[in-house]
Coordinates of C-alpha atoms and ligand atoms in Angstrom, one line a residue:
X1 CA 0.0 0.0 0.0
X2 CA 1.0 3.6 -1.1
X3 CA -0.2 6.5 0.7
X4 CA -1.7 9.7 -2.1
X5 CA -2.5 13.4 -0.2
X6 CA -4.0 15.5 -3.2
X7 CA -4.8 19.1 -2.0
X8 CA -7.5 20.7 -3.9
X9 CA -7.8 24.0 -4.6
X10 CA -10.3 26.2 -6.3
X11 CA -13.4 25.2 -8.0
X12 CA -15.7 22.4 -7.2
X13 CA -14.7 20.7 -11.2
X14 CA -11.3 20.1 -9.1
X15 CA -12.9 18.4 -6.2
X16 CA -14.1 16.0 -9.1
X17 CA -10.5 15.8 -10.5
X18 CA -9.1 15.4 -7.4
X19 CA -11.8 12.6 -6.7
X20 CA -10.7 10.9 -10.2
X21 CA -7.2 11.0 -9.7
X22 CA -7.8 8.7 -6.8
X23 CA -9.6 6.6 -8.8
X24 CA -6.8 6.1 -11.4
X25 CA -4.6 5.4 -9.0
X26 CA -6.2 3.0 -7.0
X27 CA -5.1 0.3 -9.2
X28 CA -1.3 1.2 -8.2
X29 CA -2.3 0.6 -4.6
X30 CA -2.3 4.0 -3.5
X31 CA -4.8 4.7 -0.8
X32 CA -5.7 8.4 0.3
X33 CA -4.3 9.6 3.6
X34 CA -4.9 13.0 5.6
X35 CA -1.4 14.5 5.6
X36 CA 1.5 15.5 3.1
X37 CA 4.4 14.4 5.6
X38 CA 3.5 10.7 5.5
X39 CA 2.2 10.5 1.9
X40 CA 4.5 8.3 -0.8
X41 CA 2.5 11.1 -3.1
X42 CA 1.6 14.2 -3.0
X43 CA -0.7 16.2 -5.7
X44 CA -1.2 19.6 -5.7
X45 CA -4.5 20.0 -8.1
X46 CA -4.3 24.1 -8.2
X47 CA -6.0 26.8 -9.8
X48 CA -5.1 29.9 -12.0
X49 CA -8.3 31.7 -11.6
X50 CA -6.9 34.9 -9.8
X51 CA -3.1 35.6 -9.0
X52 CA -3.4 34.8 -5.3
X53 CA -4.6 31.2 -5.9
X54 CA -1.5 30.7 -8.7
X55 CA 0.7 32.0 -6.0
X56 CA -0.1 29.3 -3.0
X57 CA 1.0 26.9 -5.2
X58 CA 4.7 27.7 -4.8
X59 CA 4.5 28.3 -1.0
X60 CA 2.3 25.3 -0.8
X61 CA 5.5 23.4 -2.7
X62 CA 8.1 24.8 -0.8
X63 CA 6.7 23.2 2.3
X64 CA 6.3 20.1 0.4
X65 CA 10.1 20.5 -0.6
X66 CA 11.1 19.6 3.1
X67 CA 8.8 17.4 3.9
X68 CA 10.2 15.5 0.4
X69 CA 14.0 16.3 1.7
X70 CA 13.4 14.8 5.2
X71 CA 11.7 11.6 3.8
X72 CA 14.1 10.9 1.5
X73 CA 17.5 11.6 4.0
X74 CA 16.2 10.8 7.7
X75 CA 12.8 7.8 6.6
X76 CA 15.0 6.7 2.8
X77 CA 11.9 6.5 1.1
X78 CA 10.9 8.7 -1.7
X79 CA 7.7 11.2 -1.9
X80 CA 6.6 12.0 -5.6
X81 CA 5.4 15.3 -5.8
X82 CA 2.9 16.5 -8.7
X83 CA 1.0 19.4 -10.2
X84 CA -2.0 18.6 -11.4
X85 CA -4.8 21.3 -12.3
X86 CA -4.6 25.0 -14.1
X87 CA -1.5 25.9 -13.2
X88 CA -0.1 23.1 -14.6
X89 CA -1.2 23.6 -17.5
X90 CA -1.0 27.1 -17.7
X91 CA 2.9 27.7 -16.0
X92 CA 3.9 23.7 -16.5
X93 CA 7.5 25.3 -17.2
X94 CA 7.8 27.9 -14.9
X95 CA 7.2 25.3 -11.7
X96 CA 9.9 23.1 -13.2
X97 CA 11.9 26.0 -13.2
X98 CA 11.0 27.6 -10.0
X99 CA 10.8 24.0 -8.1
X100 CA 12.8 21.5 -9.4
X101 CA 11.8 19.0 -6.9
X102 CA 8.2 18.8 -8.7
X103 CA 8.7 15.2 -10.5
X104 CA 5.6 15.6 -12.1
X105 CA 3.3 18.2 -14.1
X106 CA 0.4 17.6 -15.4
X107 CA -2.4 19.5 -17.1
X108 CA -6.5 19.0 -16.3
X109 CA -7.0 17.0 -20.0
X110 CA -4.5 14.9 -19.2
X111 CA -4.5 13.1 -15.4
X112 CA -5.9 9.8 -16.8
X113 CA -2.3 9.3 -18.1
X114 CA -1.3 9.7 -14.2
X115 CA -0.6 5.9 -13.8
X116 CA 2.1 6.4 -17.1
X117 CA 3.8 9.1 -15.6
X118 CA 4.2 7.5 -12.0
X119 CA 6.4 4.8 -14.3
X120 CA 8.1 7.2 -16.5
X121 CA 9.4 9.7 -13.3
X122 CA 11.9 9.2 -11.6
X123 CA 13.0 10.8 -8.5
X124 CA 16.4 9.0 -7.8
X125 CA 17.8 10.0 -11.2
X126 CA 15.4 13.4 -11.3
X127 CA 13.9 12.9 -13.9
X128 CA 11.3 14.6 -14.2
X129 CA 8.0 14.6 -16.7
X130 CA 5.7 16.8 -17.7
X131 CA 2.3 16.5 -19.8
X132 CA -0.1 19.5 -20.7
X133 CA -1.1 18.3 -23.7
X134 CA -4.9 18.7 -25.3
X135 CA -5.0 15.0 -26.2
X136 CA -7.3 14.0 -29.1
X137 CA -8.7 11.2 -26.5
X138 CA -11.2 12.1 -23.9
X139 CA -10.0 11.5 -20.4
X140 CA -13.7 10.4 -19.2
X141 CA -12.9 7.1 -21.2
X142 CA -10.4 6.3 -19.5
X143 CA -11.2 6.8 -16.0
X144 CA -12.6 3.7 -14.4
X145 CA -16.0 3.3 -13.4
X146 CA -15.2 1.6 -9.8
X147 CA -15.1 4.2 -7.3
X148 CA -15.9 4.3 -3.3
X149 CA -19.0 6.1 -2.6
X150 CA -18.8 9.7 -2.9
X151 CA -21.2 10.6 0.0
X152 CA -24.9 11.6 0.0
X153 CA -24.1 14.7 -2.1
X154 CA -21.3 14.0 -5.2
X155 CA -20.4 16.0 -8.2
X156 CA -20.2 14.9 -11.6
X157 CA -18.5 16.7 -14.2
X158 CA -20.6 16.9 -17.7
X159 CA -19.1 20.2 -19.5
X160 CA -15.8 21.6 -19.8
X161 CA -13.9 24.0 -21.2
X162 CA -15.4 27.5 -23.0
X163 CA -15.3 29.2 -25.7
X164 CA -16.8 32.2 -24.6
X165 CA -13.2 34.0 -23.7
X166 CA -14.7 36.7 -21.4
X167 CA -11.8 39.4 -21.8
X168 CA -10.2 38.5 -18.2
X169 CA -10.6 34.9 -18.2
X170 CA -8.0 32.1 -18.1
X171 CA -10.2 29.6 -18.6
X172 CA -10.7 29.2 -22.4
X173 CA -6.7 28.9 -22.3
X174 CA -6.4 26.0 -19.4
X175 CA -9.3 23.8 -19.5
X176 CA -9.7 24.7 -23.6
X177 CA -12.5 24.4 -25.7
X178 CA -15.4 23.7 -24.8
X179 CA -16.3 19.4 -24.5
X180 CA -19.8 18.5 -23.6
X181 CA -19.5 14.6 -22.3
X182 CA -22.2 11.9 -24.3
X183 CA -25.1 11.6 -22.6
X184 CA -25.4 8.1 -21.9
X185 CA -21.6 8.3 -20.1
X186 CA -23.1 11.1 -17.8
X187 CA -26.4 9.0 -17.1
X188 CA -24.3 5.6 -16.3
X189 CA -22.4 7.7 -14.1
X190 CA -25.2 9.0 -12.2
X191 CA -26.7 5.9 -12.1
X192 CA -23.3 4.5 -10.5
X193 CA -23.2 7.0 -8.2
X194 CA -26.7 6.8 -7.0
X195 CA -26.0 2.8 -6.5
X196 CA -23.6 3.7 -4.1
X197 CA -25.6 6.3 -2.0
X198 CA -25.7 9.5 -3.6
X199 CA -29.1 11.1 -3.0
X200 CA -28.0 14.9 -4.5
X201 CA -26.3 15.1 -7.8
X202 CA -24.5 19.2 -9.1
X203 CA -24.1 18.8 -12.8
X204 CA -20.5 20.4 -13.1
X205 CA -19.3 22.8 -16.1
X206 CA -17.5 26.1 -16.4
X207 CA -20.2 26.1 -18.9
X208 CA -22.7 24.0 -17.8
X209 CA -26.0 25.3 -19.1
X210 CA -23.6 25.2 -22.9
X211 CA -23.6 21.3 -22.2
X212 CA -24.9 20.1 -25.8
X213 CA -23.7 15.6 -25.4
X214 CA -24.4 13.7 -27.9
X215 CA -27.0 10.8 -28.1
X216 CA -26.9 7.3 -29.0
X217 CA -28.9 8.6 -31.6
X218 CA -26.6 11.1 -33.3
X219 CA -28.6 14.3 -32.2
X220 CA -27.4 16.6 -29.1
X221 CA -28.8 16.9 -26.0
X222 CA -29.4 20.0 -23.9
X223 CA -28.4 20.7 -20.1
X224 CA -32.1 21.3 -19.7
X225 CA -33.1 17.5 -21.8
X226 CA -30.6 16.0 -19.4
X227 CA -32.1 17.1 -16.2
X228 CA -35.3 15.9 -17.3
X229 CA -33.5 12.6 -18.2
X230 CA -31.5 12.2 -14.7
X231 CA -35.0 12.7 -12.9
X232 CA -35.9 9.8 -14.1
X233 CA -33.1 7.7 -11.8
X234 CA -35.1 6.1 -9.1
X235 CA -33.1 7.3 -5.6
X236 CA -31.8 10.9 -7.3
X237 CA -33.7 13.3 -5.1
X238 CA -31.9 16.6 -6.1
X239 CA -30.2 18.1 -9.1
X240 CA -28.0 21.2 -9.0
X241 CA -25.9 22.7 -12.0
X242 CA -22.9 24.8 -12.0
X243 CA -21.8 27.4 -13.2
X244 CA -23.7 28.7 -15.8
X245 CA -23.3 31.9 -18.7
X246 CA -26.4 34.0 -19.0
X247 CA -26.4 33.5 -22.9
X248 CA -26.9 29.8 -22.8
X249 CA -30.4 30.0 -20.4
X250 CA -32.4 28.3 -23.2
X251 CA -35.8 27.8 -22.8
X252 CA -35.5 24.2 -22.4
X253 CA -33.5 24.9 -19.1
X254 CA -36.0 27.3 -17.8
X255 CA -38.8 25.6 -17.8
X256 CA -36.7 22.4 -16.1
X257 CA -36.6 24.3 -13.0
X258 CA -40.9 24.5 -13.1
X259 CA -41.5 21.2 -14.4
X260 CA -38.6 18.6 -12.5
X261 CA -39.7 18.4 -8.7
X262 CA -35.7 17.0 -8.1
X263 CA -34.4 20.6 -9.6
X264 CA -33.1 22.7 -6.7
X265 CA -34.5 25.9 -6.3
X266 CA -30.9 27.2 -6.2
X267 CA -29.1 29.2 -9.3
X268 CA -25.8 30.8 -9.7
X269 CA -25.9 32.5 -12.4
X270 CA -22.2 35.3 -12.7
X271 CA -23.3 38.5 -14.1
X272 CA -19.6 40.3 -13.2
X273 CA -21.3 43.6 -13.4
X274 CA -23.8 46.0 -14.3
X275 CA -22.4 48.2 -16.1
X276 CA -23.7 47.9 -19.4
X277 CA -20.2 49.8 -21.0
X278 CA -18.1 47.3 -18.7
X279 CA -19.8 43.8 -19.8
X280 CA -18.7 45.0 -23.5
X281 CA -15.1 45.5 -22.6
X282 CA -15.8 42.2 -20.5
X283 CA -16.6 40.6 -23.8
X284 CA -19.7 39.0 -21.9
X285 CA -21.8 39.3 -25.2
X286 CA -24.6 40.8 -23.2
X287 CA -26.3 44.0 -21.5
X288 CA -27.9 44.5 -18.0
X289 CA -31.6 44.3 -19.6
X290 CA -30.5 40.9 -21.2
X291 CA -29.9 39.8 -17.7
X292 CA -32.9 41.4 -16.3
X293 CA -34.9 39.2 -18.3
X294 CA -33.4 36.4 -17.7
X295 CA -33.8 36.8 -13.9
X296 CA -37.6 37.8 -14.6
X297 CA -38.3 34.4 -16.8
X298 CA -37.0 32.3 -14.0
X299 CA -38.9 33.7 -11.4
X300 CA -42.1 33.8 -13.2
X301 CA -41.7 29.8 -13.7
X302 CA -40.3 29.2 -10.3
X303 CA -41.1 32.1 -8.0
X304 CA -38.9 30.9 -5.1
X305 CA -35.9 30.5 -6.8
X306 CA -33.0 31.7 -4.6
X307 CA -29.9 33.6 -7.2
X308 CA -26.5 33.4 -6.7
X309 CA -23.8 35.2 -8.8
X310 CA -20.1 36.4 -9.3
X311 CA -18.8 40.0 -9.4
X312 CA -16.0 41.4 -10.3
X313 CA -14.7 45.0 -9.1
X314 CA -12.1 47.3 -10.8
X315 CA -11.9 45.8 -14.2
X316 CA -10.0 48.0 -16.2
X317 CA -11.7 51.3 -16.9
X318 CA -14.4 50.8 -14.4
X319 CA -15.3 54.1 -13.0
X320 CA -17.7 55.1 -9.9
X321 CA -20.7 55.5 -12.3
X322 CA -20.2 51.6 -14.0
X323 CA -19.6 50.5 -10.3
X324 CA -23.1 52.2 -9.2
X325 CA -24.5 50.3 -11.8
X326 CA -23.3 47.3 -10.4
X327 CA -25.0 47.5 -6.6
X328 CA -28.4 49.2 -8.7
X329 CA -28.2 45.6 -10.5
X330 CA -27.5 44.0 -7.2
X331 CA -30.4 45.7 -5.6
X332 CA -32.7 45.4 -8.0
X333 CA -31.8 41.2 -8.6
X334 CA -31.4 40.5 -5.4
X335 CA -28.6 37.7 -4.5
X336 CA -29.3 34.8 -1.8
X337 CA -25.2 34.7 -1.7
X338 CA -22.6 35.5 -4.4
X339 CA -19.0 35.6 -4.7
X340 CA -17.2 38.7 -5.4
X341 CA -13.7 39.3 -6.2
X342 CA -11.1 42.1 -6.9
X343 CA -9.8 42.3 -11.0
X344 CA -6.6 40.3 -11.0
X345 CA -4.9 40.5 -13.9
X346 CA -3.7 37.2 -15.8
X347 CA -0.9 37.2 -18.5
X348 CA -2.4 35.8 -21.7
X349 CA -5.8 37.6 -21.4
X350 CA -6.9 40.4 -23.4
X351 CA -8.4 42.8 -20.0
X352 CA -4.5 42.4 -17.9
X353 CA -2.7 44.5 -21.3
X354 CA -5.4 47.0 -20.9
X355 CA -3.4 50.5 -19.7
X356 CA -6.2 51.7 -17.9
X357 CA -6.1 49.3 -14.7
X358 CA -7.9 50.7 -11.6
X359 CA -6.1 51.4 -8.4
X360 CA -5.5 48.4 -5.9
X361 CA -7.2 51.1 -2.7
X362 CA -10.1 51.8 -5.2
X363 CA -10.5 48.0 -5.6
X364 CA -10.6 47.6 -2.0
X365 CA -13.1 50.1 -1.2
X366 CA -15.4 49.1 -4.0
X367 CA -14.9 45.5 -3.1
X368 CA -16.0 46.0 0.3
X369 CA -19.0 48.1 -0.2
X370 CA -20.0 45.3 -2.2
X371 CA -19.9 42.9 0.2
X372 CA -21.8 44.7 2.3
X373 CA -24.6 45.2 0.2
X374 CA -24.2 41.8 -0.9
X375 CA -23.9 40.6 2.9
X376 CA -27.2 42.6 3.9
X377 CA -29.0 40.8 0.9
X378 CA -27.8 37.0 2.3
X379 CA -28.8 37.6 5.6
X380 CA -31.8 39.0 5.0
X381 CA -32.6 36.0 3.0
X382 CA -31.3 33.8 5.7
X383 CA -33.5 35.8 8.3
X384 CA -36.6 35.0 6.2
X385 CA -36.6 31.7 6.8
X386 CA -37.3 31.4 10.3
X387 CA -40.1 29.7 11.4
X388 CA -40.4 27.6 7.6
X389 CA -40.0 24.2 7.1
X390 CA -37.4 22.8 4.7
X391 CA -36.2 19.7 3.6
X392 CA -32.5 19.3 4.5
X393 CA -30.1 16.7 3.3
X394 CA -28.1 15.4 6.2
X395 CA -24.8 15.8 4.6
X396 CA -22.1 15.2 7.6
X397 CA -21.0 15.3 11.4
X398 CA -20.9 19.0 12.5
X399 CA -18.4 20.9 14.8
X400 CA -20.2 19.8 18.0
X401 CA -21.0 16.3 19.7
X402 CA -24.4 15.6 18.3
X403 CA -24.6 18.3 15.7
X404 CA -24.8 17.4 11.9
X405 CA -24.5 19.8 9.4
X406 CA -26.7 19.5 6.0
X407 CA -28.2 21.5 3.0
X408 CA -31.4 23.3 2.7
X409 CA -32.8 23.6 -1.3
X410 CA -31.8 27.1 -1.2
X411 CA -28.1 25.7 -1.0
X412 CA -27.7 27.1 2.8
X413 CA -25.5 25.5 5.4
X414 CA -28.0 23.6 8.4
X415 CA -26.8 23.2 11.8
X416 CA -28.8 20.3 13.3
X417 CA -28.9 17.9 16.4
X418 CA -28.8 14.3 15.1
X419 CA -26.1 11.5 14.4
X420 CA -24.1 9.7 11.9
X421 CA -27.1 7.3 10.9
X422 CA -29.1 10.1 9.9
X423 CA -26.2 10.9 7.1
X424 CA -27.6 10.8 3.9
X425 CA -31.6 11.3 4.7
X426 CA -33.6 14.3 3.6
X427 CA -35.8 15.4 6.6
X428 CA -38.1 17.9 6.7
X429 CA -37.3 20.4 9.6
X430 CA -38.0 24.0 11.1
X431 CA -35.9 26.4 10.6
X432 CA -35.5 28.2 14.0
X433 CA -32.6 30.7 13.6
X434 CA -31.1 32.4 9.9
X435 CA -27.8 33.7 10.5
X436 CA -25.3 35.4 8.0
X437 CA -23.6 32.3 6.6
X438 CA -26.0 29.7 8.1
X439 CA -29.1 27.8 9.4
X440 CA -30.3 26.4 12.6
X441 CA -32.8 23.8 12.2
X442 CA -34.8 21.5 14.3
X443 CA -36.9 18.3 14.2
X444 CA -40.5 19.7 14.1
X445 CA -42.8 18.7 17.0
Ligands
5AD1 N1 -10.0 38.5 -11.8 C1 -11.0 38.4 -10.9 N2 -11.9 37.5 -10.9 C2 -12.0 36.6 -11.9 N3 -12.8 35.6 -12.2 C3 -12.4 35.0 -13.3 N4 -11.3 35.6 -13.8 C4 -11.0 36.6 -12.9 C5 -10.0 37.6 -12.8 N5 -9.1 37.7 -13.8 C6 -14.0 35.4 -11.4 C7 -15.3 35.5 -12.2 C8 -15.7 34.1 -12.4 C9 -15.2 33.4 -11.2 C10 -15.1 32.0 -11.3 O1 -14.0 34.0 -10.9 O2 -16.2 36.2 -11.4 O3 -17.1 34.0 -12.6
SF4_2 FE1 -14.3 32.4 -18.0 FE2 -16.9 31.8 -17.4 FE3 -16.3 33.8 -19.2 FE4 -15.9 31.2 -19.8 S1 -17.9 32.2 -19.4 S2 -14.5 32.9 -20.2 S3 -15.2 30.3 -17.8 S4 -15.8 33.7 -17.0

């Protein structure tokens, strides 16, 4: 037996990776473990999103560098360290360069060859190897379908890549172009998972609601047709998808979230901002109003549904005005939680060349009054559901002895009392406090 620590960061499509690199490597007997120190490997899956999340990477490896030094002089045994992820493949020289004690480097489209490249490095002689290819073959045919159980609530990739190359985006250049998976591969796998005690399924893309897979019968399938399709697994009682592009709301999708009982009430949906002169430099091919409509669409077909979204402040040439316009479209949306960053620029995209950059202070400020505003709107939303009842999906053991924690529909984290056989089981509760990031619930009486 070989001990593998992979630490994941960034977005939930690495949790997947992460979770299908174990799989591949199973077969070499290498079984997870908690900690770097003791591990015989160590993968770093990282992400490239924003500069701060490149930048752990290279503290994160020289940490790893002793703990690789000390294993190999005081314990003689060797500790492979890789890269997996968008760094990889975006800066795959560069961490050769900058850590030469990396023995191996490879890119998102390529981890399925992970069980080659264990054989081909080789720490004693340092040789090292590196693969960031776009391969012609599809790594999702060559993962293997045994897997443990990936608890009550799993994730399972269906999209990836985009073609929509928003103006400050990497991810056109890392993950590529956009793949939609076939849609009997995504059904088996949901049915495998649901075998093996999944109950809530988030469709995963950084396109998702793009996903167009091909059927058996030659013809595509959209992200909405395959909702309705997955409902139809007996023991899948909740479908979430993530993250989606304004654009590629079709119809078809829509009207999922009024007709499919499983569909989660829940939708992120990134807007960036509301600046109608910024989402044109943003390249995001649409205007506020676009948006608006969107938004009103949904709620007339599912007035509960809870909105989620991604910001962005101090994209080059954003002024006070095109920032107003952003909290006028947050006020007038109104967010059940969103994520909200500062502009980072990233080398290779058209927005970091752009002379006009804002101000790191005036980022700051903006950034915070945004999360205020943004804050107010969460916990208002929590606050309103006190005294409702909710079905919440007991998910796992929660700080305290005999607390659990789970998730409402409207994606919220529930603080409960029960214990680890209720783990797994959706039970309908009362909500009796909303707090900013959270939910207390209780058994109702
Ligand atoms: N700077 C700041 N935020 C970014 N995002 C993507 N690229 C950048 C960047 N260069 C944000 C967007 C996207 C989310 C995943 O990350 O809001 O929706
Ligand atoms: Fe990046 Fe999303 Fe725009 Fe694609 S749609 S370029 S993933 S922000």
């Amino acid at each position: 037996m070989k001990r593998l620590f992979i630490k994941t960061y960034g977005c939930q499509m690495n949790v997947y990776d992460s979770d299908r690199m174990t799989d591949v490597l199973a077969p070499l007997g290498y079984v997870p473990t908690d900690t770097a120190e003791s591990a015989d490997m160590v993968i770093l899956n990282t992400c490239h999103i924003r500069e701060k999340a490149a930048e752990k990477v290279f503290s994160e490896l020289g940490r790893l560098r002793q703990h690789k030094s000390r294993a190999e002089e005081q314990e003689g045994r060797s500790m492979l360290i890789a890269v997996a992820g968008c760094v990889a493949q975006a800066e795959g020289d560069e961490i050769t360069r900058r850590a030469p004690w990396v023995d191996m480097v490879v890119g998102p489209q390529t981890y399925h060859r992970l069980p080659e490249l264990v054989g081909q490095a080789d720490p004693a002689a340092r040789k090292r190897v590196v693969d960031t290819d776009f391969p012609a073959e599809v790594k999702f045919d060559f993962l293997p379908e045994e897997h443990a159980s990936r608890g009550p609530a799993a994730f399972l990739s269906v999209q990836e890549g985009c073609d929509k190359f928003c103006s400050f985006c990497v991810v056109p250049y890392t993950r590529g172009a956009e793949y939609s998976r076939p849609a009997s591969s995504v059904l088996e796998e949901a049915r495998r998972l649901v075998a093996s005690g999944t109950v809530e399924l988030t469709l995963l893309g950084q396109n998702v609601n793009a996903y167009h897979g091909v059927m058996d019968s030659g013809e595509t399938m959209s992200l909405g047709r395959l909702i309705r399709e997955l409902a139809e697994i007996d023991g899948l009682e909740r479908i979430r998808y993530t993250t989606s592009h304004p654009l590629d709301m079709d119809e078809e999708l829509i009207t999922a979230h009024r007709d499919v009982p499983q569909l989660m009430p829940y939708l992120h949906l990134p807007v960036q901002s509301g600046s109608n002169r910024i989402l044109t430099a943003m390249n995001r091919r649409h205007d506020a109003d676009t948006y608006f409509r969107i938004i009103d669409r949904l709620r007339e077909v599912k007035p509960d549904l809870a909105l989620s979204g991604d910001f962005i402040v101090g994209f080059p040439g954003e002024t006070d005005r095109d920032f107003a316009d952003t909290l006028k479209l947050i006020d007038r949306v109104g967010y059940a939680s969103a994520y909200s960053f500062k502009y980072s620029q990233r080398p290779g995209t058209p927005a970091a060349t752009e002379d006009v950059q804002v101000d790191e202070q005036v980022k700051s400020d903006r950034l915070s009054a945004l999360q205020q505003l943004l804050d107010a709107q969460q916990l208002a939303f929590n606050k309103s559901a006190e005294g409702q009842e909710m079905d919440i999906l007991i998910e796992r053991a929660g700080g305290r002895e005999g607390q659990m924690t789970g998730r409402s529909p409207f994606m919220q984290s529930v603080y409960l009392n029960g214990d680890a056989a209720d783990i797994g089981k959706i039970r309908r509760m009362k909500i009796i406090e909303g707090r900013q990031n959270s939910l207390l619930a209780e058994a109702i009486s």
